[in-house]
Amino acid sequence: MVKVLFICHGNICRSPLAEYILKDLVKKAGRSEDFHIISRAVSMEEYGNPVYPPARRLLDSHGISCQGHHARMVTEQELAEFDHIYYMDSRNRQYLQRLFPAYAHKCQPLLDRDVADPYYYGGFDQTWEDIFTGCSRIVKELIG
């Protein structure tokens, strides 16, 4: 079982987009049973909230459901058990290093640059492209 964990600040925009995009890509590759994919936050600010409406609408427009998602903060146990951990920006990395120094080495950026947070700047289409690019790379690396 390949375990993939995506992390962003609040777990309502970028990390859920990555979670559900990757789930869709591995489903289309016929490999859903081989993957366990989740997303989490580095903060409690949005705890319990659903996917942010513009992100949900973007997923819906691509035929991807995120129904039932509720924001949760990452735990030390999850960092220990997941093989592939991707964060969205350098601030997420800083939080991870400060909160979970023993596991920071397991975490890597989704892209070679920050994925801008659309919650603040509204560029959901660009965020979709960035995350889709990162998830496509993951599929290529892990499935071939």
Coordinates of C-alpha atoms in Angstrom, one line a residue:
M1 CA 0.0 0.0 0.0
V2 CA 1.4 3.4 -1.0
K3 CA 0.5 6.0 1.5
V4 CA 0.4 9.6 0.4
L5 CA -0.3 12.6 2.6
F6 CA -0.8 16.2 1.4
I7 CA -0.4 19.1 3.8
C8 CA -1.3 22.8 3.6
H9 CA -2.2 25.5 6.1
G10 CA -5.9 24.9 6.8
N11 CA -6.8 21.7 4.8
I12 CA -9.6 23.4 3.0
C13 CA -8.1 24.4 -0.4
R14 CA -4.7 23.2 -1.6
S15 CA -4.2 19.9 0.3
P16 CA -7.8 18.7 -0.4
L17 CA -7.4 19.6 -4.1
A18 CA -4.2 17.5 -4.2
E19 CA -5.9 14.6 -2.2
Y20 CA -8.9 14.4 -4.6
I21 CA -6.9 15.0 -7.8
L22 CA -4.5 12.2 -6.9
K23 CA -7.3 9.9 -5.9
D24 CA -8.9 10.6 -9.3
L25 CA -5.7 10.0 -11.2
V26 CA -4.9 6.7 -9.5
K27 CA -8.5 5.6 -10.0
K28 CA -8.2 6.3 -13.7
A29 CA -5.0 4.3 -13.7
G30 CA -6.9 1.4 -12.1
R31 CA -4.7 1.5 -9.0
S32 CA -7.0 2.9 -6.3
E33 CA -6.7 -0.3 -4.1
D34 CA -2.9 0.2 -4.0
F35 CA -3.1 3.8 -2.5
H36 CA -4.2 5.4 0.7
I37 CA -4.4 9.2 0.1
I38 CA -5.3 11.8 2.7
S39 CA -4.8 15.5 3.4
R40 CA -4.2 17.5 6.5
A41 CA -3.4 20.9 7.9
V42 CA -0.5 22.4 9.9
S43 CA -3.0 24.5 11.9
M44 CA -6.3 24.1 13.7
E45 CA -7.8 27.3 12.2
E46 CA -10.2 25.5 9.9
Y47 CA -10.7 22.3 11.9
G48 CA -13.9 20.6 11.0
N49 CA -14.7 22.8 8.0
P50 CA -15.5 21.4 4.6
V51 CA -13.5 22.1 1.5
Y52 CA -13.6 25.9 0.7
P53 CA -16.5 26.5 -1.7
P54 CA -14.4 27.8 -4.7
A55 CA -12.1 24.7 -4.4
R56 CA -15.1 22.4 -4.1
R57 CA -16.7 24.0 -7.3
L58 CA -13.4 23.5 -9.1
L59 CA -13.3 19.8 -8.2
D60 CA -17.0 19.5 -9.2
S61 CA -16.2 21.1 -12.6
H62 CA -13.8 18.3 -13.2
G63 CA -16.2 15.6 -12.1
I64 CA -14.4 15.0 -8.8
S65 CA -16.3 14.8 -5.5
C66 CA -14.9 15.8 -2.1
Q67 CA -18.1 15.2 -0.2
G68 CA -17.5 14.3 3.4
H69 CA -14.1 16.1 3.7
H70 CA -13.6 17.9 7.0
A71 CA -10.4 19.8 7.8
R72 CA -8.1 18.1 10.3
M73 CA -4.6 18.8 11.6
V74 CA -1.8 16.4 10.9
T75 CA -0.7 14.2 13.7
E76 CA 2.7 12.8 14.6
Q77 CA 1.3 9.3 14.1
E78 CA 0.3 10.1 10.5
L79 CA 3.7 11.5 9.7
A80 CA 5.3 8.3 11.1
E81 CA 3.1 6.0 9.0
F82 CA 2.9 7.8 5.6
D83 CA 5.6 7.1 3.0
H84 CA 5.1 10.1 0.8
I85 CA 4.4 13.5 2.5
Y86 CA 4.0 16.6 0.4
Y87 CA 3.6 20.2 1.6
M88 CA 2.4 23.1 -0.5
D89 CA 4.7 26.0 0.5
S90 CA 7.8 27.0 2.6
R91 CA 5.6 28.2 5.5
N92 CA 4.1 24.7 5.7
R93 CA 7.6 23.3 5.9
Q94 CA 8.5 25.7 8.7
Y95 CA 5.4 24.6 10.7
L96 CA 6.3 20.9 10.1
Q97 CA 9.9 21.5 11.2
R98 CA 8.8 23.3 14.4
L99 CA 5.9 21.0 15.3
F100 CA 7.4 17.7 14.3
P101 CA 11.2 17.9 14.0
A102 CA 11.6 14.2 14.1
Y103 CA 9.6 13.8 10.9
A104 CA 10.5 16.9 8.9
H105 CA 13.0 15.0 6.9
K106 CA 10.2 12.8 5.4
C107 CA 8.3 15.9 4.0
Q108 CA 9.0 17.3 0.6
P109 CA 7.4 20.1 -1.5
L110 CA 4.8 19.2 -4.0
L111 CA 6.6 21.4 -6.6
D112 CA 10.0 23.0 -6.7
R113 CA 8.3 26.3 -5.8
D114 CA 5.5 27.3 -3.5
V115 CA 1.9 26.5 -4.5
A116 CA 0.3 29.9 -3.9
D117 CA -2.7 29.8 -1.5
P118 CA -5.8 30.7 -3.4
Y119 CA -7.7 31.3 -0.2
Y120 CA -5.8 34.6 -0.1
Y121 CA -5.2 35.5 -3.7
G122 CA -8.1 33.8 -5.5
G123 CA -6.2 32.1 -8.3
F124 CA -7.9 28.8 -8.1
D125 CA -7.3 27.9 -11.8
Q126 CA -3.6 28.4 -11.4
T127 CA -3.6 26.4 -8.2
W128 CA -5.4 23.6 -10.0
E129 CA -2.8 23.6 -12.7
D130 CA 0.1 23.6 -10.2
I131 CA -1.4 20.8 -8.1
F132 CA -2.4 18.7 -11.1
T133 CA 1.1 19.0 -12.4
G134 CA 2.5 17.8 -9.0
C135 CA 0.0 15.0 -8.8
S136 CA 0.7 13.8 -12.3
R137 CA 4.4 13.7 -11.4
I138 CA 3.6 11.6 -8.4
V139 CA 1.6 9.2 -10.5
K140 CA 4.5 8.9 -13.0
E141 CA 7.0 8.2 -10.2
L142 CA 4.9 5.8 -8.2
I143 CA 3.0 4.0 -10.9
G144 CA 5.1 4.5 -14.0

